[in-house]
Coordinates of C-alpha atoms in Angstrom, one line a residue:
X170 CA -1.8 167.4 150.9
X171 CA 1.6 166.9 152.3
X172 CA 4.5 167.3 150.2
X173 CA 7.4 165.1 150.9
X174 CA 11.1 165.7 149.8
X175 CA 13.3 163.1 149.0
X176 CA 16.9 164.0 149.1
X177 CA 18.9 161.3 147.3
X178 CA 18.8 158.9 144.4
X179 CA 20.1 155.8 145.3
X180 CA 18.1 152.4 145.8
X181 CA 16.4 153.2 149.1
X182 CA 15.4 156.7 148.1
X183 CA 13.9 155.5 144.6
X184 CA 11.9 152.9 146.7
X185 CA 10.8 155.6 149.1
X186 CA 9.8 157.9 146.7
X187 CA 7.6 154.9 144.7
X188 CA 6.1 153.9 148.0
X189 CA 4.9 157.4 148.8
X190 CA 3.7 158.2 145.5
X191 CA 1.4 155.1 145.5
X192 CA -0.1 156.7 148.4
X193 CA -1.1 159.8 146.5
X194 CA 1.6 162.1 148.4
X195 CA 3.1 164.3 145.9
X196 CA 6.9 164.0 145.9
X197 CA 9.6 166.5 145.3
X198 CA 13.0 165.0 144.6
X199 CA 16.8 165.7 144.2
X200 CA 19.7 163.4 143.7
X201 CA 23.4 163.2 142.4
X202 CA 22.6 160.6 139.9
X203 CA 20.4 161.2 137.1
X204 CA 19.2 158.1 136.2
X205 CA 18.0 157.3 139.5
X206 CA 16.1 161.0 139.8
X207 CA 14.6 160.1 136.2
X208 CA 13.2 156.9 137.7
X209 CA 11.5 158.9 140.4
X210 CA 10.0 161.2 137.6
X211 CA 8.8 158.6 135.4
X212 CA 6.8 157.5 138.6
X213 CA 5.5 160.8 139.3
X214 CA 7.9 162.8 141.1
X215 CA 8.8 166.2 140.6
X216 CA 12.6 167.8 140.3
X217 CA 14.4 170.1 142.5
X218 CA 17.7 171.5 141.3
X219 CA 19.3 171.5 145.0
X220 CA 18.7 170.0 148.4
X221 CA 17.9 173.6 149.5
X222 CA 14.9 173.7 147.0
X223 CA 13.7 170.4 148.3
X224 CA 13.5 171.9 151.8
X225 CA 12.2 175.0 150.9
X226 CA 9.2 173.5 149.1
X227 CA 8.5 170.2 150.9
X228 CA 7.0 170.2 154.5
X229 CA 9.1 166.6 155.2
X230 CA 12.5 166.0 153.9
X231 CA 13.5 162.5 153.8
X232 CA 17.5 162.2 153.5
X233 CA 18.4 158.8 152.2
X234 CA 22.4 159.1 151.8
X235 CA 25.2 156.9 151.4
X236 CA 27.2 157.6 154.5
X237 CA 27.7 160.2 157.2
X238 CA 30.0 162.2 155.1
X239 CA 27.5 162.2 152.3
X240 CA 24.6 163.2 154.2
X241 CA 26.4 165.9 156.1
X242 CA 27.5 167.4 152.8
X243 CA 23.4 167.1 151.7
X244 CA 22.8 169.0 154.9
X245 CA 25.2 171.6 155.6
X246 CA 27.1 172.2 152.3
X247 CA 26.6 174.8 149.4
X248 CA 22.8 174.6 148.6
X249 CA 22.4 172.0 151.2
X250 CA 19.0 171.4 153.2
X251 CA 19.8 173.9 155.8
X252 CA 19.7 176.7 153.5
X253 CA 16.3 175.8 152.4
X254 CA 15.0 175.3 155.8
X255 CA 11.7 177.1 156.6
X256 CA 9.9 177.2 160.1
X257 CA 7.9 173.9 160.7
X258 CA 10.0 171.8 158.3
X259 CA 10.7 168.2 159.6
X260 CA 14.1 166.3 158.3
X261 CA 13.8 162.7 158.5
X262 CA 17.3 161.2 157.8
X263 CA 17.4 157.4 157.3
X264 CA 21.1 157.5 156.8
X265 CA 23.3 155.3 159.1
X266 CA 25.0 157.9 160.8
X267 CA 26.9 158.5 164.0
X268 CA 25.2 160.0 166.9
X269 CA 27.4 162.8 167.1
X270 CA 26.5 163.6 163.7
X271 CA 22.7 163.2 164.5
X272 CA 23.3 166.1 167.2
X273 CA 25.1 168.3 164.9
X274 CA 22.5 168.1 162.0
X275 CA 19.7 168.5 164.7
X276 CA 21.2 171.6 166.1
X277 CA 21.6 173.1 162.5
X278 CA 18.1 172.1 161.5
X279 CA 16.7 173.9 165.0
X280 CA 18.7 177.0 164.5
X281 CA 16.9 177.2 161.0
X282 CA 13.4 176.8 162.6
X283 CA 13.0 173.2 161.3
X284 CA 13.5 170.0 163.5
X285 CA 15.6 166.8 162.7
X286 CA 15.0 162.9 163.1
X287 CA 17.6 160.8 163.1
X288 CA 15.6 157.6 161.6
X289 CA 18.1 154.8 160.3
X290 CA 16.4 151.9 158.9
X291 CA 16.5 147.9 158.5
X292 CA 15.3 146.3 155.4
X293 CA 16.8 148.6 152.6
X294 CA 15.3 149.1 149.4
X295 CA 13.1 146.2 149.0
X296 CA 11.2 146.6 152.6
X297 CA 10.9 150.4 151.5
X298 CA 8.9 149.4 148.5
X299 CA 6.5 147.1 150.1
X300 CA 6.3 149.1 153.3
X301 CA 8.0 146.5 155.4
X302 CA 10.9 148.8 157.0
X303 CA 12.0 148.7 160.5
X304 CA 12.3 152.5 161.1
X305 CA 14.3 153.6 164.4
X306 CA 13.5 157.2 165.3
X307 CA 15.4 159.7 167.7
X308 CA 14.2 163.0 168.2
X309 CA 11.5 165.1 169.7
X310 CA 8.2 163.6 170.3
X311 CA 6.4 166.8 168.6
X312 CA 8.5 166.1 165.2
X313 CA 7.8 162.4 165.6
X314 CA 4.3 162.9 165.8
X315 CA 4.2 165.2 162.8
X316 CA 6.2 162.9 160.6
X317 CA 4.6 159.8 161.5
X318 CA 1.7 159.7 158.9
X319 CA 4.6 160.0 156.2
X320 CA 6.6 157.2 157.7
X321 CA 3.6 154.8 158.1
X322 CA 3.4 154.0 154.3
X323 CA 7.1 152.8 154.2
X324 CA 7.4 150.9 157.7
X325 CA 5.7 147.9 159.4
X326 CA 7.5 148.8 162.8
X327 CA 8.3 152.3 163.5
X328 CA 9.5 153.4 166.9
X329 CA 10.6 156.4 168.4
X330 CA 13.7 155.2 170.5
X331 CA 14.1 158.5 172.4
X332 CA 15.8 161.9 171.9
X333 CA 18.2 163.0 169.3
X334 CA 20.9 160.2 168.6
X335 CA 18.7 157.6 170.2
X336 CA 17.7 156.2 166.4
X337 CA 21.5 156.4 165.3
X338 CA 22.4 154.4 168.6
X339 CA 19.7 151.6 168.0
X340 CA 20.8 151.0 164.6
X341 CA 24.4 150.5 165.7
X342 CA 23.1 148.1 168.1
X343 CA 21.3 146.1 165.4
X344 CA 24.4 146.2 163.3
X345 CA 26.3 144.5 166.1
X346 CA 23.7 141.8 166.8
X347 CA 23.6 141.3 162.9
X348 CA 27.5 141.1 162.1
X349 CA 28.4 139.1 165.3
X350 CA 25.5 136.5 164.4
X351 CA 26.6 136.3 160.9
X352 CA 30.2 135.5 161.9
X353 CA 28.8 132.7 164.1
X354 CA 26.9 131.3 161.1
X355 CA 30.4 131.6 158.9
X356 CA 32.4 129.8 161.9
X357 CA 29.9 127.2 162.1
X358 CA 29.8 126.4 158.4
X359 CA 33.9 126.5 158.2
X360 CA 34.1 124.0 161.1
X361 CA 31.7 121.6 159.4
X362 CA 33.3 122.0 156.1
X363 CA 36.8 121.3 157.6
X364 CA 35.3 118.2 159.1
X365 CA 33.9 116.8 155.8
X366 CA 30.3 116.8 156.8
X367 CA 27.4 117.6 154.6
X368 CA 26.6 121.4 154.5
X369 CA 23.2 121.2 153.2
X370 CA 22.5 118.5 156.0
X371 CA 24.2 120.7 158.6
X372 CA 22.0 124.0 157.3
X373 CA 18.8 121.9 157.6
X374 CA 19.5 120.9 161.0
X375 CA 20.6 124.2 162.5
X376 CA 17.7 126.1 160.8
X377 CA 15.3 123.8 162.4
X378 CA 16.9 124.3 166.2
X379 CA 18.2 126.8 168.6
X380 CA 20.9 128.1 166.1
X381 CA 18.0 129.3 163.9
X382 CA 18.2 133.0 163.1
X383 CA 17.7 135.7 160.1
X384 CA 21.7 135.5 159.1
X385 CA 21.2 131.9 158.8
X386 CA 18.2 131.5 157.1
X387 CA 19.5 134.2 154.5
X388 CA 23.3 134.2 154.3
X389 CA 23.5 130.4 154.8
X390 CA 22.0 129.4 151.2
X391 CA 24.4 132.2 149.7
X392 CA 27.4 131.0 151.3
X393 CA 26.7 127.9 150.3
X394 CA 25.8 128.6 146.9
X395 CA 29.3 130.9 146.6
X396 CA 27.1 133.8 145.7
X397 CA 29.3 136.2 147.9
X398 CA 28.6 139.2 145.7
X399 CA 24.9 139.8 146.2
X400 CA 23.9 141.8 149.1
X401 CA 25.3 144.5 151.6
X402 CA 28.6 145.6 150.5
X403 CA 31.7 144.9 152.5
X404 CA 32.8 148.2 152.2
X405 CA 29.3 149.3 153.6
X406 CA 29.5 146.8 156.7
X407 CA 33.3 147.9 157.5
X408 CA 31.8 151.7 157.5
X409 CA 28.8 150.3 159.9
X410 CA 31.2 148.7 162.3
X411 CA 33.7 151.8 162.4
X412 CA 30.6 153.4 163.6
X413 CA 29.8 151.0 166.4
X414 CA 33.5 150.8 167.3
X415 CA 33.7 154.7 167.7
X416 CA 30.7 154.8 169.8
X417 CA 31.8 152.0 172.3
X418 CA 35.0 154.0 172.7
X419 CA 33.1 157.0 173.6
X420 CA 30.9 155.2 175.8
X421 CA 33.6 153.0 177.2
X422 CA 31.8 150.1 176.1
X423 CA 33.7 146.4 175.6
X424 CA 32.8 144.9 172.5
X425 CA 35.5 142.1 171.6
X426 CA 33.3 140.2 169.3
X427 CA 32.3 143.1 167.2
X428 CA 36.1 144.1 167.2
X429 CA 37.1 140.6 165.6
X430 CA 34.5 141.0 163.0
X431 CA 35.8 144.2 161.9
X432 CA 39.2 142.7 161.6
X433 CA 37.8 139.7 159.7
X434 CA 36.3 142.1 157.4
X435 CA 39.9 143.9 156.8
X436 CA 41.3 140.3 155.8
X437 CA 38.5 140.3 153.1
X438 CA 39.5 143.8 152.2
X439 CA 43.1 143.0 151.8
X440 CA 42.1 139.9 149.7
X441 CA 40.9 142.1 147.4
X442 CA 37.0 141.5 148.1
X443 CA 36.1 145.1 148.9
X444 CA 33.3 145.0 146.4
X445 CA 31.9 141.7 147.6
X446 CA 28.8 141.3 149.9
X447 CA 28.7 140.7 153.8
X448 CA 28.6 136.9 153.7
X449 CA 32.1 137.1 152.1
X450 CA 33.2 137.1 156.0
X451 CA 33.4 133.5 155.0
X452 CA 36.7 134.3 152.8
X453 CA 38.6 135.3 155.9
X454 CA 37.8 132.1 157.8
X455 CA 38.6 129.9 154.8
X456 CA 42.1 131.3 154.2
X457 CA 42.9 130.9 157.8
X458 CA 41.3 127.4 158.0
X459 CA 42.4 126.2 154.8
X460 CA 38.9 124.9 153.6
X461 CA 36.4 126.3 151.4
X462 CA 32.7 126.5 152.4
X463 CA 30.3 125.1 149.5
X464 CA 27.4 123.0 149.5

């Protein structure tokens, strides 16, 4: 029987723990949030005192941190994953991180006798809970094959994109497409609002034609209902976009639309809406256009 360790106690970590426990896999969890860890324990997980203890006792270690700096601390800090690594261990990091960090963590795991997979996900906790994550994996084929039986209960699409860093890059590419698409949705709704047309009818038309997309289907109704707080936070959106633009500079890739979206979110932040969700991008366009989008 495989033992899976989970480093993290946020929404994604809790959902992963619950899903794997349902599949009969023994789970050992560590996290900084006692309430989150307690939820995992009530579902049947065992508790570790440090990330190092997780790594010393589990064959597969799934890391689900809030961001790259947190992931790096949990791996390389005092009592971190690397300090507990043993030969044959496989770390699967689901955090959205930079390709450069993926390479550093991979090197540290390899030096400690284990293997590292950068495996960011799309779909978040709700998809993990139902086994519908999209998992983008970078790392060796050997490590991927070893970890696949643990990932299969969690994802409907699990793809090894390539070597170390490839999963991280794939996630950044996905975020470019999501945020630029969301900006297009916001611009279209702002134009319709300023022109005074019925936005509900506009939404019905666009979701039935070539403009249809996940962002329109899911973010459009929230924007029209003025639900700008539920979902992916603005602060996390900006973190993702910063990683994208860092990678673009390193690779010398021109991403003008992404740069504009990053600046629009900065305007939202300056307006004090950092705690709102990604669809709050509409606020920047409303301010500049002198219109409120509501329908």
